[in-house]
């Protein structure tokens, strides 16, 4: 299996790792694409979380991309480049207190990609 985590925060990355850990095997690959917005530090920390949490569970690749205003095109481009079997995203901009509704980027991704997409719940 090849999973792609599209993230902009440590919260989204941790939730995706929680979902993936029991499902991964040593031959699986997880690509973590951290989309930098205004808080570049959080995007870098998101990659560190993935490396620490998934070490020993699967092969982990990380990539940091910068998205000006709308992160959707950068995420879709990463999906096209890596051709994962599954995509994991958070419901909204990585803020656990934002409520249960889906954010604009998550809605756009669900509507535009043709591979299974898992929206991981954020604890808060």
JSON list of N, CA and C in Angstrom, two decimals, residues 53-81:
[
{"chain": "A", "resi": 53, "resn": "UNK", "atom": "N", "xyz": [6.50, 9.14, 14.33]},
{"chain": "A", "resi": 53, "resn": "UNK", "atom": "CA", "xyz": [5.38, 8.24, 14.62]},
{"chain": "A", "resi": 53, "resn": "UNK", "atom": "C", "xyz": [5.38, 6.99, 13.75]},
{"chain": "A", "resi": 54, "resn": "UNK", "atom": "N", "xyz": [5.86, 7.10, 12.50]},
{"chain": "A", "resi": 54, "resn": "UNK", "atom": "CA", "xyz": [5.75, 5.97, 11.57]},
{"chain": "A", "resi": 54, "resn": "UNK", "atom": "C", "xyz": [7.05, 5.20, 11.40]},
{"chain": "A", "resi": 55, "resn": "UNK", "atom": "N", "xyz": [8.10, 5.62, 12.09]},
{"chain": "A", "resi": 55, "resn": "UNK", "atom": "CA", "xyz": [9.37, 4.91, 12.02]},
{"chain": "A", "resi": 55, "resn": "UNK", "atom": "C", "xyz": [9.17, 3.46, 12.47]},
{"chain": "A", "resi": 56, "resn": "UNK", "atom": "N", "xyz": [9.56, 2.53, 11.63]},
{"chain": "A", "resi": 56, "resn": "UNK", "atom": "CA", "xyz": [9.41, 1.12, 11.94]},
{"chain": "A", "resi": 56, "resn": "UNK", "atom": "C", "xyz": [8.10, 0.51, 11.46]},
{"chain": "A", "resi": 57, "resn": "UNK", "atom": "N", "xyz": [7.14, 1.34, 11.07]},
{"chain": "A", "resi": 57, "resn": "UNK", "atom": "CA", "xyz": [5.86, 0.84, 10.57]},
{"chain": "A", "resi": 57, "resn": "UNK", "atom": "C", "xyz": [5.85, 0.73, 9.05]},
{"chain": "A", "resi": 58, "resn": "UNK", "atom": "N", "xyz": [6.54, 1.65, 8.37]},
{"chain": "A", "resi": 58, "resn": "UNK", "atom": "CA", "xyz": [6.52, 1.70, 6.91]},
{"chain": "A", "resi": 58, "resn": "UNK", "atom": "C", "xyz": [7.68, 2.56, 6.43]},
{"chain": "A", "resi": 59, "resn": "UNK", "atom": "N", "xyz": [7.89, 2.57, 5.13]},
{"chain": "A", "resi": 59, "resn": "UNK", "atom": "CA", "xyz": [8.85, 3.50, 4.53]},
{"chain": "A", "resi": 59, "resn": "UNK", "atom": "C", "xyz": [8.18, 4.87, 4.48]},
{"chain": "A", "resi": 60, "resn": "UNK", "atom": "N", "xyz": [8.87, 5.88, 4.95]},
{"chain": "A", "resi": 60, "resn": "UNK", "atom": "CA", "xyz": [8.28, 7.21, 5.02]},
{"chain": "A", "resi": 60, "resn": "UNK", "atom": "C", "xyz": [9.07, 8.16, 4.11]},
{"chain": "A", "resi": 61, "resn": "UNK", "atom": "N", "xyz": [8.33, 8.86, 3.26]},
{"chain": "A", "resi": 61, "resn": "UNK", "atom": "CA", "xyz": [8.90, 9.91, 2.42]},
{"chain": "A", "resi": 61, "resn": "UNK", "atom": "C", "xyz": [8.22, 11.20, 2.81]},
{"chain": "A", "resi": 62, "resn": "UNK", "atom": "N", "xyz": [8.97, 12.28, 2.85]},
{"chain": "A", "resi": 62, "resn": "UNK", "atom": "CA", "xyz": [8.36, 13.56, 3.19]},
{"chain": "A", "resi": 62, "resn": "UNK", "atom": "C", "xyz": [8.69, 14.59, 2.12]},
{"chain": "A", "resi": 63, "resn": "UNK", "atom": "N", "xyz": [7.74, 15.48, 1.91]},
{"chain": "A", "resi": 63, "resn": "UNK", "atom": "CA", "xyz": [7.94, 16.57, 0.96]},
{"chain": "A", "resi": 63, "resn": "UNK", "atom": "C", "xyz": [7.20, 17.79, 1.49]},
{"chain": "A", "resi": 64, "resn": "UNK", "atom": "N", "xyz": [7.85, 18.91, 1.40]},
{"chain": "A", "resi": 64, "resn": "UNK", "atom": "CA", "xyz": [7.23, 20.16, 1.82]},
{"chain": "A", "resi": 64, "resn": "UNK", "atom": "C", "xyz": [6.99, 21.01, 0.58]},
{"chain": "A", "resi": 65, "resn": "UNK", "atom": "N", "xyz": [5.78, 21.46, 0.41]},
{"chain": "A", "resi": 65, "resn": "UNK", "atom": "CA", "xyz": [5.45, 22.31, -0.73]},
{"chain": "A", "resi": 65, "resn": "UNK", "atom": "C", "xyz": [4.85, 23.61, -0.20]},
{"chain": "A", "resi": 66, "resn": "UNK", "atom": "N", "xyz": [5.03, 24.67, -0.97]},
{"chain": "A", "resi": 66, "resn": "UNK", "atom": "CA", "xyz": [4.47, 25.96, -0.58]},
{"chain": "A", "resi": 66, "resn": "UNK", "atom": "C", "xyz": [3.24, 26.23, -1.42]},
{"chain": "A", "resi": 67, "resn": "UNK", "atom": "N", "xyz": [2.18, 26.58, -0.76]},
{"chain": "A", "resi": 67, "resn": "UNK", "atom": "CA", "xyz": [0.95, 26.96, -1.46]},
{"chain": "A", "resi": 67, "resn": "UNK", "atom": "C", "xyz": [0.62, 28.38, -1.09]},
{"chain": "A", "resi": 68, "resn": "UNK", "atom": "N", "xyz": [0.47, 29.21, -2.08]},
{"chain": "A", "resi": 68, "resn": "UNK", "atom": "CA", "xyz": [0.15, 30.61, -1.82]},
{"chain": "A", "resi": 68, "resn": "UNK", "atom": "C", "xyz": [-1.12, 30.76, -1.02]},
{"chain": "A", "resi": 69, "resn": "UNK", "atom": "N", "xyz": [-2.26, 30.79, -1.69]},
{"chain": "A", "resi": 69, "resn": "UNK", "atom": "CA", "xyz": [-3.52, 30.95, -0.98]},
{"chain": "A", "resi": 69, "resn": "UNK", "atom": "C", "xyz": [-4.29, 29.65, -0.89]},
{"chain": "A", "resi": 70, "resn": "UNK", "atom": "N", "xyz": [-4.43, 28.95, -2.00]},
{"chain": "A", "resi": 70, "resn": "UNK", "atom": "CA", "xyz": [-5.24, 27.73, -2.06]},
{"chain": "A", "resi": 70, "resn": "UNK", "atom": "C", "xyz": [-4.32, 26.51, -2.13]},
{"chain": "A", "resi": 71, "resn": "UNK", "atom": "N", "xyz": [-4.33, 25.65, -1.11]},
{"chain": "A", "resi": 71, "resn": "UNK", "atom": "CA", "xyz": [-3.45, 24.48, -1.12]},
{"chain": "A", "resi": 71, "resn": "UNK", "atom": "C", "xyz": [-3.91, 23.34, -2.03]},
{"chain": "A", "resi": 72, "resn": "UNK", "atom": "N", "xyz": [-5.15, 23.40, -2.51]},
{"chain": "A", "resi": 72, "resn": "UNK", "atom": "CA", "xyz": [-5.69, 22.29, -3.29]},
{"chain": "A", "resi": 72, "resn": "UNK", "atom": "C", "xyz": [-4.84, 21.93, -4.51]},
{"chain": "A", "resi": 73, "resn": "UNK", "atom": "N", "xyz": [-4.45, 22.88, -5.36]},
{"chain": "A", "resi": 73, "resn": "UNK", "atom": "CA", "xyz": [-3.64, 22.50, -6.53]},
{"chain": "A", "resi": 73, "resn": "UNK", "atom": "C", "xyz": [-2.32, 21.81, -6.16]},
{"chain": "A", "resi": 74, "resn": "UNK", "atom": "N", "xyz": [-1.68, 22.25, -5.09]},
{"chain": "A", "resi": 74, "resn": "UNK", "atom": "CA", "xyz": [-0.42, 21.62, -4.67]},
{"chain": "A", "resi": 74, "resn": "UNK", "atom": "C", "xyz": [-0.65, 20.18, -4.21]},
{"chain": "A", "resi": 75, "resn": "UNK", "atom": "N", "xyz": [-1.75, 19.94, -3.52]},
{"chain": "A", "resi": 75, "resn": "UNK", "atom": "CA", "xyz": [-2.06, 18.59, -3.06]},
{"chain": "A", "resi": 75, "resn": "UNK", "atom": "C", "xyz": [-2.43, 17.70, -4.24]},
{"chain": "A", "resi": 76, "resn": "UNK", "atom": "N", "xyz": [-3.25, 18.19, -5.15]},
{"chain": "A", "resi": 76, "resn": "UNK", "atom": "CA", "xyz": [-3.62, 17.41, -6.33]},
{"chain": "A", "resi": 76, "resn": "UNK", "atom": "C", "xyz": [-2.38, 17.08, -7.16]},
{"chain": "A", "resi": 77, "resn": "UNK", "atom": "N", "xyz": [-1.47, 18.03, -7.29]},
{"chain": "A", "resi": 77, "resn": "UNK", "atom": "CA", "xyz": [-0.23, 17.79, -8.02]},
{"chain": "A", "resi": 77, "resn": "UNK", "atom": "C", "xyz": [0.59, 16.68, -7.35]},
{"chain": "A", "resi": 78, "resn": "UNK", "atom": "N", "xyz": [0.66, 16.70, -6.02]},
{"chain": "A", "resi": 78, "resn": "UNK", "atom": "CA", "xyz": [1.39, 15.65, -5.30]},
{"chain": "A", "resi": 78, "resn": "UNK", "atom": "C", "xyz": [0.72, 14.29, -5.50]},
{"chain": "A", "resi": 79, "resn": "UNK", "atom": "N", "xyz": [-0.59, 14.27, -5.50]},
{"chain": "A", "resi": 79, "resn": "UNK", "atom": "CA", "xyz": [-1.31, 13.01, -5.73]},
{"chain": "A", "resi": 79, "resn": "UNK", "atom": "C", "xyz": [-1.00, 12.50, -7.13]},
{"chain": "A", "resi": 80, "resn": "UNK", "atom": "N", "xyz": [-0.99, 13.38, -8.12]},
{"chain": "A", "resi": 80, "resn": "UNK", "atom": "CA", "xyz": [-0.64, 12.99, -9.49]},
{"chain": "A", "resi": 80, "resn": "UNK", "atom": "C", "xyz": [0.80, 12.49, -9.58]},
{"chain": "A", "resi": 81, "resn": "UNK", "atom": "N", "xyz": [1.72, 13.13, -8.87]},
{"chain": "A", "resi": 81, "resn": "UNK", "atom": "CA", "xyz": [3.14, 12.75, -8.91]},
{"chain": "A", "resi": 81, "resn": "UNK", "atom": "C", "xyz": [3.40, 11.41, -8.24]}
]
